Amino acid sequence: MFHCFITVLLFISSFTDSTEIVPAFRDSILAGNASAAADMISEDAILMVDSILASDPQQISRVLLYFGLQNEILEMEQMGGRQLLTEILSSPAVSGAIFIFGITPEEPMRYNDRIFVPVGYGLFGNRDTLYLEMISDDGLWKIHDFFEILPE
C-alpha cells in the first residue's frame, strides 16, 4: 500500500524544486518503479548512454559488471539508453545497494554555475559523498550526471 502511495505521488509531482528530485528518484527505485526513475534522468544523459552503447559497449559492460548485472542484461547493444537505464534501475542489486548503503540526499548546492546534490552513502560508519548534477529540462529538474568529487 505504501509503495502504491509513493508511486502515485511521484507521477503527480512536478519536480520544479531541485530538492525533490533525488529523494523521489531513490524512492521510485525502492518502490520498484524503475521507469519513473528513468524519467527523472535528463535527455542529454540518456543520449550520452546511447552514444557509449554505439561507440564503446565494453564500457557499459564494465559498469554492469560493477553492479553484478553482466549476465542479467544480455542484449544491451539492441537496447536504447533509456531502456538500458530502466533495466539497470530495476535490478534488485541496485535497490538493495540503495537500501544497504543508506543513500541520503542533502541540500542542493551551486558550484561554478552548476547545481549539485550531495548524496551521502556508506557502511558501518564509513560514509562518503557522491555528487549528482541536476539540470533544468523544460522547467523540471532532472539528474544529468554524477561525480565522486565536484568537477572543476
Short mmCIF file of C-alpha atoms in Angstrom, two decimals:
data_model
loop_
_atom_site.label_atom_id
_atom_site.label_comp_id
_atom_site.label_asym_id
_atom_site.label_seq_id
_atom_site.Cartn_x
_atom_site.Cartn_y
_atom_site.Cartn_z
CA MET A 1 0.00 0.00 0.00
CA PHE A 2 2.77 2.43 0.94
CA HIS A 3 4.62 1.76 -2.33
CA CYS A 4 1.46 2.47 -4.33
CA PHE A 5 1.06 5.76 -2.49
CA ILE A 6 4.65 6.78 -3.28
CA THR A 7 4.19 5.83 -6.93
CA VAL A 8 1.05 7.96 -7.23
CA LEU A 9 2.81 10.90 -5.60
CA LEU A 10 5.74 10.57 -7.99
CA PHE A 11 3.51 10.65 -11.04
CA ILE A 12 1.56 13.71 -9.93
CA SER A 13 4.65 15.57 -8.77
CA SER A 14 6.43 18.03 -11.00
CA PHE A 15 9.97 18.41 -9.86
CA THR A 16 10.25 22.17 -10.09
CA ASP A 17 12.35 22.24 -6.92
CA SER A 18 15.81 20.67 -7.08
CA THR A 19 15.45 19.36 -3.51
CA GLU A 20 12.69 16.95 -4.57
CA ILE A 21 14.26 15.01 -7.42
CA VAL A 22 16.89 12.83 -5.70
CA PRO A 23 14.61 11.59 -2.89
CA ALA A 24 11.91 10.86 -5.50
CA PHE A 25 14.46 9.03 -7.68
CA ARG A 26 15.61 6.92 -4.73
CA ASP A 27 12.05 6.21 -3.61
CA SER A 28 10.99 5.21 -7.15
CA ILE A 29 13.75 2.62 -7.33
CA LEU A 30 12.94 1.29 -3.86
CA ALA A 31 9.24 1.08 -4.81
CA GLY A 32 10.13 -0.97 -7.90
CA ASN A 33 9.17 1.78 -10.34
CA ALA A 34 12.30 1.94 -12.48
CA SER A 35 10.51 3.60 -15.41
CA ALA A 36 9.54 6.55 -13.20
CA ALA A 37 13.14 6.76 -12.00
CA ALA A 38 14.42 6.68 -15.60
CA ASP A 39 12.06 9.56 -16.43
CA MET A 40 13.98 11.61 -13.85
CA ILE A 41 17.21 11.32 -15.88
CA SER A 42 17.93 14.10 -18.36
CA GLU A 43 17.57 13.50 -22.08
CA ASP A 44 21.22 14.57 -22.53
CA ALA A 45 22.33 11.85 -20.10
CA ILE A 46 20.27 9.26 -21.98
CA LEU A 47 21.80 10.42 -25.28
CA MET A 48 25.23 10.02 -23.67
CA VAL A 49 24.39 6.40 -22.81
CA ASP A 50 23.15 5.87 -26.39
CA SER A 51 26.47 7.21 -27.68
CA ILE A 52 28.51 4.94 -25.40
CA LEU A 53 26.39 1.94 -26.40
CA ALA A 54 27.20 2.67 -30.05
CA SER A 55 30.89 3.52 -29.67
CA ASP A 56 32.14 1.51 -26.68
CA PRO A 57 29.72 -1.15 -25.39
CA GLN A 58 32.56 -2.62 -23.32
CA GLN A 59 32.41 0.50 -21.11
CA ILE A 60 28.76 -0.28 -20.39
CA SER A 61 29.70 -3.92 -19.74
CA ARG A 62 32.20 -2.76 -17.11
CA VAL A 63 29.51 -0.67 -15.40
CA LEU A 64 27.12 -3.62 -15.46
CA LEU A 65 29.82 -5.85 -14.01
CA TYR A 66 30.34 -3.32 -11.21
CA PHE A 67 26.69 -3.75 -10.24
CA GLY A 68 26.78 -7.51 -10.76
CA LEU A 69 24.46 -7.27 -13.77
CA GLN A 70 26.65 -8.61 -16.56
CA ASN A 71 24.53 -11.74 -17.06
CA GLU A 72 21.17 -10.09 -16.47
CA ILE A 73 21.23 -7.70 -19.41
CA LEU A 74 22.32 -9.86 -22.29
CA GLU A 75 21.19 -7.84 -25.30
CA MET A 76 22.24 -4.35 -24.26
CA GLU A 77 23.55 -3.45 -27.70
CA GLN A 78 20.00 -3.70 -29.07
CA MET A 79 18.60 -1.51 -26.30
CA GLY A 80 18.49 2.24 -26.31
CA GLY A 81 19.91 4.23 -23.42
CA ARG A 82 16.53 4.73 -21.72
CA GLN A 83 15.68 1.03 -21.82
CA LEU A 84 19.15 0.05 -20.58
CA LEU A 85 18.96 2.52 -17.69
CA THR A 86 15.47 1.27 -16.82
CA GLU A 87 16.79 -2.32 -16.78
CA ILE A 88 19.69 -1.31 -14.54
CA LEU A 89 17.46 0.65 -12.17
CA SER A 90 15.01 -2.27 -11.92
CA SER A 91 17.72 -4.65 -10.74
CA PRO A 92 17.37 -5.90 -7.17
CA ALA A 93 21.12 -5.27 -6.83
CA VAL A 94 20.56 -1.53 -7.32
CA SER A 95 17.60 -1.22 -4.95
CA GLY A 96 19.46 -3.38 -2.43
CA ALA A 97 22.53 -1.14 -2.64
CA ILE A 98 20.38 1.96 -2.14
CA PHE A 99 18.88 0.40 0.97
CA ILE A 100 22.07 -1.10 2.40
CA PHE A 101 24.30 1.91 1.75
CA GLY A 102 21.83 4.33 3.35
CA ILE A 103 21.60 6.72 0.39
CA THR A 104 20.92 10.16 1.90
CA PRO A 105 20.50 13.20 -0.35
CA GLU A 106 21.49 16.54 1.12
CA GLU A 107 20.55 20.10 0.19
CA PRO A 108 21.38 21.11 -3.39
CA MET A 109 24.35 23.40 -3.83
CA ARG A 110 25.56 25.73 -6.55
CA TYR A 111 29.14 25.19 -7.69
CA ASN A 112 30.65 27.03 -10.69
CA ASP A 113 27.18 27.90 -12.07
CA ARG A 114 26.06 24.26 -11.87
CA ILE A 115 23.65 22.63 -9.42
CA PHE A 116 24.70 19.51 -7.49
CA VAL A 117 23.00 17.40 -4.87
CA PRO A 118 25.48 15.81 -2.47
CA VAL A 119 24.41 12.24 -1.68
CA GLY A 120 25.85 10.51 1.34
CA TYR A 121 26.33 6.74 1.40
CA GLY A 122 28.34 4.11 3.24
CA LEU A 123 28.52 1.15 5.56
CA PHE A 124 29.39 0.65 9.19
CA GLY A 125 30.04 4.32 9.94
CA ASN A 126 32.27 4.85 6.91
CA ARG A 127 30.46 7.47 4.85
CA ASP A 128 31.35 9.12 1.56
CA THR A 129 29.65 11.55 -0.79
CA LEU A 130 28.66 11.33 -4.44
CA TYR A 131 27.59 14.47 -6.30
CA LEU A 132 24.63 14.33 -8.67
CA GLU A 133 24.46 17.14 -11.19
CA MET A 134 20.96 18.49 -11.78
CA ILE A 135 19.78 20.36 -14.85
CA SER A 136 16.50 22.03 -15.66
CA ASP A 137 14.81 20.28 -18.58
CA ASP A 138 11.70 22.19 -19.73
CA GLY A 139 11.28 23.63 -16.24
CA LEU A 140 11.65 20.27 -14.47
CA TRP A 141 14.75 19.19 -12.59
CA LYS A 142 16.44 16.04 -13.88
CA ILE A 143 19.55 14.08 -12.94
CA HIS A 144 22.24 14.77 -15.51
CA ASP A 145 25.47 13.16 -14.32
CA PHE A 146 27.30 12.02 -11.19
CA PHE A 147 30.78 12.63 -9.84
CA GLU A 148 32.93 11.30 -6.99
CA ILE A 149 34.31 14.81 -6.49
CA LEU A 150 32.97 18.13 -7.67
CA PRO A 151 34.20 18.78 -11.22
CA GLU A 152 36.39 21.80 -11.85
#
